[in-house]
Short mmCIF file of C-alpha atoms in Angstrom, two decimals:
data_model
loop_
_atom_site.label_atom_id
_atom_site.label_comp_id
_atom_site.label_asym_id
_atom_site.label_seq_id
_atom_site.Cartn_x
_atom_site.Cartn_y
_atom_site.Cartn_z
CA UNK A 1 61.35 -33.63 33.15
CA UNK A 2 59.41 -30.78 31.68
CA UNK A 3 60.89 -28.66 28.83
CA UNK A 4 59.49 -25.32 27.17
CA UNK A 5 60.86 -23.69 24.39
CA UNK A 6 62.52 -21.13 27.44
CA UNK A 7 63.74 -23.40 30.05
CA UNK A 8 63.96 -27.02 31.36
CA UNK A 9 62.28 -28.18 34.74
CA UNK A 10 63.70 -31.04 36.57
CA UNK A 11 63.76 -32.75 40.16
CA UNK A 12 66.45 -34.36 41.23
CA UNK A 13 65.48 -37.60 43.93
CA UNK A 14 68.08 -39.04 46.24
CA UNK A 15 66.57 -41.86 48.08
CA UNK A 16 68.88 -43.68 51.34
CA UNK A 17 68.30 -46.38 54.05
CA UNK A 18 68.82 -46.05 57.65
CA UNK A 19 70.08 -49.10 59.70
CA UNK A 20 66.50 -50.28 60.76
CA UNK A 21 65.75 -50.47 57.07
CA UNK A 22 63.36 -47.52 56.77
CA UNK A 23 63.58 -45.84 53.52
CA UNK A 24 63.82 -41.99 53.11
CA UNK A 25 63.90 -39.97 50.19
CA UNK A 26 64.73 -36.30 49.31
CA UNK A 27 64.03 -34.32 46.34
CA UNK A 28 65.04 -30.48 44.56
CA UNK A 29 63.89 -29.05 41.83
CA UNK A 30 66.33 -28.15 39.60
CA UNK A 31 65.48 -25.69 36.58
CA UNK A 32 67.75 -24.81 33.65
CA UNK A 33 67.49 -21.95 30.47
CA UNK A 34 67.02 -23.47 27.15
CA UNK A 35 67.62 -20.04 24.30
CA UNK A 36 64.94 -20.24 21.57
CA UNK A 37 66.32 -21.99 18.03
CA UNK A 38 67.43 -19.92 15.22
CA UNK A 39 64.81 -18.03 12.77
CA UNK A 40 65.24 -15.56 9.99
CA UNK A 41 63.22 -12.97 9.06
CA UNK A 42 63.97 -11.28 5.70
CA UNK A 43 62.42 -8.41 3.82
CA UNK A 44 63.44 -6.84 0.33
CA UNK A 45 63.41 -3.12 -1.01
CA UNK A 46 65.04 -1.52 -4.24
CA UNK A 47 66.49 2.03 -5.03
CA UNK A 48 64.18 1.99 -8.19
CA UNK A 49 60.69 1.17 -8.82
CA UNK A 50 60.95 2.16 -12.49
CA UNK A 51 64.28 1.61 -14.28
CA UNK A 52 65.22 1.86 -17.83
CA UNK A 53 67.17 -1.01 -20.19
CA UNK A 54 70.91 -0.91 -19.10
CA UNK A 55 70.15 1.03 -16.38
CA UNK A 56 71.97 -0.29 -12.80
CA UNK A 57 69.80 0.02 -9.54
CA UNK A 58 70.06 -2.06 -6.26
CA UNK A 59 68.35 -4.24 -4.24
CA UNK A 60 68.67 -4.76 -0.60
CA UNK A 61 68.14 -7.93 1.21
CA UNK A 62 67.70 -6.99 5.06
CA UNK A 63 68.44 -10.32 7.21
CA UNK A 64 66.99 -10.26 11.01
CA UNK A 65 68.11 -13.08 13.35
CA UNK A 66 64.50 -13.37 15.30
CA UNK A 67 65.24 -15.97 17.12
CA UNK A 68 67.40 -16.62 20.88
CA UNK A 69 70.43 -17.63 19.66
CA UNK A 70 73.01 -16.47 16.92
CA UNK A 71 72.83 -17.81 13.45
CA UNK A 72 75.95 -18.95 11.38
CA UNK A 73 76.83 -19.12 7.63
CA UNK A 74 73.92 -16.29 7.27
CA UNK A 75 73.25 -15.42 3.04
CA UNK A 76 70.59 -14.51 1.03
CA UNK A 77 68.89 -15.35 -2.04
CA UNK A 78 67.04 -13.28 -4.48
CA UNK A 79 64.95 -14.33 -7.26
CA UNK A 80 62.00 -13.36 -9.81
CA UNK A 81 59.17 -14.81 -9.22
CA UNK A 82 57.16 -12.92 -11.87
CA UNK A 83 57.17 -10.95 -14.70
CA UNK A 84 58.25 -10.10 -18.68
CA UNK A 85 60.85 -8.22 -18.16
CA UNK A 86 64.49 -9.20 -16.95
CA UNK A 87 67.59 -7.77 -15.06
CA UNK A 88 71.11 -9.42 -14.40
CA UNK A 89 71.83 -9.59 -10.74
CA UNK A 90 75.57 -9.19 -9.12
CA UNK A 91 76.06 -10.20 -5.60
CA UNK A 92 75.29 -9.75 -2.97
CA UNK A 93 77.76 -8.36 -0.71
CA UNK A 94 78.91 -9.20 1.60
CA UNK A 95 78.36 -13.15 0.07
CA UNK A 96 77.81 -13.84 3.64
CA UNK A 97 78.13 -13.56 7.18
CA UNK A 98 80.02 -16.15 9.37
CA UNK A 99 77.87 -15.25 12.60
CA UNK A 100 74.77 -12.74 13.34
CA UNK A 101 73.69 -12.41 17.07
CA UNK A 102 70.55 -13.07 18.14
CA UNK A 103 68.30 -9.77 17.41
CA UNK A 104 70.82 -8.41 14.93
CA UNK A 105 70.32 -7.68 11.43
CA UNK A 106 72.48 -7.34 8.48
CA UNK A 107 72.12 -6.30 4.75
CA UNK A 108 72.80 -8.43 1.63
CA UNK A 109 73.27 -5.61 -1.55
CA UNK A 110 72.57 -6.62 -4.94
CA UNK A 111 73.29 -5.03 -8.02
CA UNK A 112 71.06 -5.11 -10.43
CA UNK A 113 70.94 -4.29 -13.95
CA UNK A 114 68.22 -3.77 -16.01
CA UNK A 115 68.45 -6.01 -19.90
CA UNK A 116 64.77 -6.34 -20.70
CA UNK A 117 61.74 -4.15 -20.80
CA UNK A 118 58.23 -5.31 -18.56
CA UNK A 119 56.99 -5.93 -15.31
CA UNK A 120 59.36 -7.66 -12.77
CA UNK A 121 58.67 -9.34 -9.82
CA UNK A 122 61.43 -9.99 -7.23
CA UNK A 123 61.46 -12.44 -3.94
CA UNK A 124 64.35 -12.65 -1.34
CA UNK A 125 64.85 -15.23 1.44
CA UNK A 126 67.71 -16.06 4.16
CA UNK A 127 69.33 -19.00 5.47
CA UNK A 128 71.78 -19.61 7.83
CA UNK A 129 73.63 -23.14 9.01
CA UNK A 130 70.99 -26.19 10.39
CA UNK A 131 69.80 -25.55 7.63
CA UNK A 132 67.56 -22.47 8.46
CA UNK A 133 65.52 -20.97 5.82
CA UNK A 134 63.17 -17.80 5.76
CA UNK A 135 59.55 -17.46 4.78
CA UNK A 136 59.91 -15.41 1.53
CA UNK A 137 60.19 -11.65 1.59
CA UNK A 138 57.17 -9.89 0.43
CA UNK A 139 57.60 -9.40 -3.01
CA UNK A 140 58.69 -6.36 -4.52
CA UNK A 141 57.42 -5.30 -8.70
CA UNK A 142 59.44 -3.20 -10.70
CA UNK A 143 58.86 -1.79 -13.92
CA UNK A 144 61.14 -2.04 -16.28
CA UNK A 145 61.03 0.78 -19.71
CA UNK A 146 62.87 1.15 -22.75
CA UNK A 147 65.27 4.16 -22.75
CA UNK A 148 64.31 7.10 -23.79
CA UNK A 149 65.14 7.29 -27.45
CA UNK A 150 63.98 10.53 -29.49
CA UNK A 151 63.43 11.06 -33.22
CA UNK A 152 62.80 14.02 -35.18
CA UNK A 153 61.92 15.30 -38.61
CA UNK A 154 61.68 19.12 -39.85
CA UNK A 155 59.31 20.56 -42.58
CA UNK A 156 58.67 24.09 -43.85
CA UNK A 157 55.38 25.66 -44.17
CA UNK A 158 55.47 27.62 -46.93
CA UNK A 159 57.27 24.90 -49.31
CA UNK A 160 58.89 28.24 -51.43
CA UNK A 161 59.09 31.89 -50.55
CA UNK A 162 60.16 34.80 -52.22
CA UNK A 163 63.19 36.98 -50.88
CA UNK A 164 62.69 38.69 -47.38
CA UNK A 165 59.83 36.75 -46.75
CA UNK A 166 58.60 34.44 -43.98
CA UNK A 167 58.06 31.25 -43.15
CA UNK A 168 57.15 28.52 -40.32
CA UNK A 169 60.11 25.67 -39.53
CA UNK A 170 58.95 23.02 -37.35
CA UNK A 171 60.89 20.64 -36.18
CA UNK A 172 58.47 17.46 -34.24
CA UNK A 173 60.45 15.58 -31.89
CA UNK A 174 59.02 11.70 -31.11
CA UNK A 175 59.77 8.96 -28.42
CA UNK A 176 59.64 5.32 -28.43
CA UNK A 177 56.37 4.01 -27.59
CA UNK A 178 56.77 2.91 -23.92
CA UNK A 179 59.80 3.82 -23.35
CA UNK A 180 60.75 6.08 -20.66
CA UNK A 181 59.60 9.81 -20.78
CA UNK A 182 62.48 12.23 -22.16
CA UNK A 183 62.74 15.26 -19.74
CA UNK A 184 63.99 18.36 -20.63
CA UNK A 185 63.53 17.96 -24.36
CA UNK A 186 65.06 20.65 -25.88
CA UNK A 187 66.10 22.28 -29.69
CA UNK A 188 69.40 23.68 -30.18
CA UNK A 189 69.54 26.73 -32.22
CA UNK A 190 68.20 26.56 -35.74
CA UNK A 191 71.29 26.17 -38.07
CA UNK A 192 71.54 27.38 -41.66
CA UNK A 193 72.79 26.34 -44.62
CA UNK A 194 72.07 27.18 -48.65
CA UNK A 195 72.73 29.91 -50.63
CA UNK A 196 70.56 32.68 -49.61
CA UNK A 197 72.41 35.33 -48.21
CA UNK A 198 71.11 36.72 -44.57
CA UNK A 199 68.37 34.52 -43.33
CA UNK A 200 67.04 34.43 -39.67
CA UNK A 201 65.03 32.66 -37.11
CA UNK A 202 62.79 33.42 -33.90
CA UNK A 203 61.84 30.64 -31.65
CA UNK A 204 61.42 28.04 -30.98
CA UNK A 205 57.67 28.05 -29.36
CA UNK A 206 58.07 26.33 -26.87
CA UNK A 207 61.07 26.65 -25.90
CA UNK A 208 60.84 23.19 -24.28
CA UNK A 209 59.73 20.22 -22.10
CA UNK A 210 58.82 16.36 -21.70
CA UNK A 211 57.81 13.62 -23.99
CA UNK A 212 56.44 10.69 -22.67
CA UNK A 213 57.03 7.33 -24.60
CA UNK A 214 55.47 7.38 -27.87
CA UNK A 215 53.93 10.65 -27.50
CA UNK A 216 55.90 13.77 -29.86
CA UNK A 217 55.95 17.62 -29.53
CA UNK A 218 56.82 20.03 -32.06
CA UNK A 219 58.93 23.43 -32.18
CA UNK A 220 58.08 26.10 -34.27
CA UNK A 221 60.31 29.03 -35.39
CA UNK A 222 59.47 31.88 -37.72
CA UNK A 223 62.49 32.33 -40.75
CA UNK A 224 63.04 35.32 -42.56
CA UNK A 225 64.44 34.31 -45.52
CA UNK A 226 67.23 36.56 -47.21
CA UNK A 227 68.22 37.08 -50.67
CA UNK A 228 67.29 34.76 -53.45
CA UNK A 229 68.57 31.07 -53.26
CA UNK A 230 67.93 28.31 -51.15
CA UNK A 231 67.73 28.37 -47.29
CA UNK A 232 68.89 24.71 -45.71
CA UNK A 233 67.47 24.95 -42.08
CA UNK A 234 68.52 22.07 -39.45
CA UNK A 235 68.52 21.75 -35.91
CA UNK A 236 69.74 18.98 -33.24
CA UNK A 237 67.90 18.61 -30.10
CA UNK A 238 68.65 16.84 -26.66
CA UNK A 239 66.98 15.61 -23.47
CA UNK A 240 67.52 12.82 -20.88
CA UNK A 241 65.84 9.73 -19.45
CA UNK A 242 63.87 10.39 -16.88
CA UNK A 243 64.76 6.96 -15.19
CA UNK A 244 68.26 6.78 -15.73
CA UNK A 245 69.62 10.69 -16.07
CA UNK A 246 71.52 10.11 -19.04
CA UNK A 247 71.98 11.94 -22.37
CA UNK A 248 69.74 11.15 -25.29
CA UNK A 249 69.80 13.47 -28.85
CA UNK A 250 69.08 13.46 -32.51
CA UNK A 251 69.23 15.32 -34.73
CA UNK A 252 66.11 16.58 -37.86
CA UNK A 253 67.75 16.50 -40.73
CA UNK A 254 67.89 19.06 -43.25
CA UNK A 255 65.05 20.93 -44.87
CA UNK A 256 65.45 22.80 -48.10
CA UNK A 257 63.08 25.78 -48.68
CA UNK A 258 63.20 27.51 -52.29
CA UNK A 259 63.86 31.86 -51.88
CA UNK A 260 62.49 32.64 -55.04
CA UNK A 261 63.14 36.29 -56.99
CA UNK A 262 60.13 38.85 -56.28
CA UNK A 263 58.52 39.55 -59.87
CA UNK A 264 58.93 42.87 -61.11
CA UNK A 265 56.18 44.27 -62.91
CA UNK A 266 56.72 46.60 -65.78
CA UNK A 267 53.68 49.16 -66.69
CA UNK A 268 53.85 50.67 -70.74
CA UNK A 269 51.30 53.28 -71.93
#
C-alpha cells in the first residue's frame, strides 16, 4: 500500500488452484482519495493605528481553513505580545464557529478599548477541534496617546490703560505633552466683565487651528477699553481629539486690566 497526502494506492491479489494443482493468481489496482488534514491560516488588522485613552477601536481576526477538509469548533485568540501601553479586549464575536469548509474564511471581531498610553503590540492565532492551532498572525503595533486635554491662561499687554485706549489680550492655549493633537482649536468670543462702560474687541489672530501634544498657540485680540474702571476680559475655547472625535474645552480665566482717568492738564499765566 502506498499513501500520499492526496490519495491511497492499493492492489488487491486473489490467488486460486485448479484441479491439477497449478496455482494462478490475479491482481487490480485499486486507488482511493485521501482530503488533506485541517490547517488554519490567520491574519490580524485594526480600525486604528493610533487611538487615544478610553477610546474603543476594533480588531479583526480573519480565520482561513487552508487545508482539504472542514474544520470544527473554529475560535480565535488575540493577545499582546509587546508593548507599554494597554487596552481591554471584548470578544470576539461570534465566540466561535461550529464548522468552516474547507477554503472558507470567517472573521472573529474584537472590541477593543484603549486604558493606557504607549506602544502596543498585538498577535492573533486560530484553532479549531484535533486540536489545530495556527502559526501566529503577523503582528500588528498600535500606538496608544493620551487624550487631547487643553489648558489656557490669558494676560494683558498693557497691564493698565487709560480710557478709550488700547490694548493686546492673549489668550495661549496648551496640550498635554504626548497626548493626541487637538484639531480645530478654537476661542469663543472674548467676554467682558468689570466696570468700564463700552469696551470692545477685534480678533482673535488667528482665528484658529491644531495643537499637537505639548506644543501651545496663542490668540491675540486688540481691546478698546471704555470709560474709566476695570475691564475683566475672559474667553473659553474648544477643539477635539484628533484620534477619537470627541469634545475637549477650557476655559482662561479672567484677566483684570486697570482703565485709568486721562490726566487733565491745567495751564495758569
Amino acid at each position: 500500500v502506498v499513501v500520499t497526502t492526496t490519495a491511497v494506492s492499493a492492489t488487491a491479489l486473489v490467488v486460486a488452484r485448479d484441479p491439477c494443482g497449478a496455482a494462478t493468481a490475479a491482481g487490480n489496482p485499486v486507488g482511493a482519495s485521501v482530503l488533506p488534514a485541517v490547517a488554519l491560516a490567520a491574519s490580524l488588522s485594526v480600525t486604528q493605528l493610533t487611538a487615544s485613552v478610553g477610546q474603543s477601536f476594533l480588531a479583526v481576526v480573519d480565520v482561513r481553513n487552508t487545508g482539504g477538509t472542514a474544520a470544527t469548533g473554529v475560535s480565535a485568540g488575540l493577545w499582546q505580545s509587546s508593548g507599554p501601553g494597554a487596552a481591554a479586549s471584548a470578544g470576539p464575536a461570534p465566540a466561535s464557529v461550529a464548522s468552516l469548509a474547507a477554503g472558507a474564511s470567517v472573521a472573529f471581531t474584537f472590541t477593543m478599548t484603549a486604558s493606557a498610553p504607549g506602544g502596543v503590540v498585538w498577535t492573533a492565532t486560530a484553532t479549531a477541534a484535533g486540536p489545530v492551532v495556527s502559526n501566529p498572525s503577523t503582528s500588528v503595533p498600535v500606538t496608544i496617546q493620551a487624550a487631547a486635554t487643553l489648558f489656557a491662561v490669558s494676560t494683558a499687554t498693557p497691564a493698565s490703560v487709560c480710557a478709550g485706549g488700547t490694548y493686546l489680550c492673549v489668550v495661549t492655549v496648551s496640550n498635554t505633552p504626548f497626548a493626541a493633537t487637538a484639531d480645530g482649536v478654537v476661542p469663543g468670543p472674548l467676554a467682558f466683565g468689570g466696570t468700564s462702560v463700552g469696551p470692545s474687541a477685534v480678533g482673535p489672530t488667528p482665528s484658529g487651528g491644531n495643537i499637537a501634544g505639548g506644543a501651545w498657540l496663542s490668540f491675540t485680540w486688540t481691546v478698546t477699553a471704555g470709560s474709566a474702571g476695570t475691564v475683566i476680559a475672559d474667553a473659553a475655547v474648544t477643539g477635539q481629539d484628533a484620534n477619537g472625535g470627541w469634545s475637549t474645552g477650557t476655559t482662561a480665566g479672567p484677566v483684570t486690566t486697570p482703565v485709568l482717568t486721562a490726566a487733565a492738564l491745567a495751564v495758569e499765566i
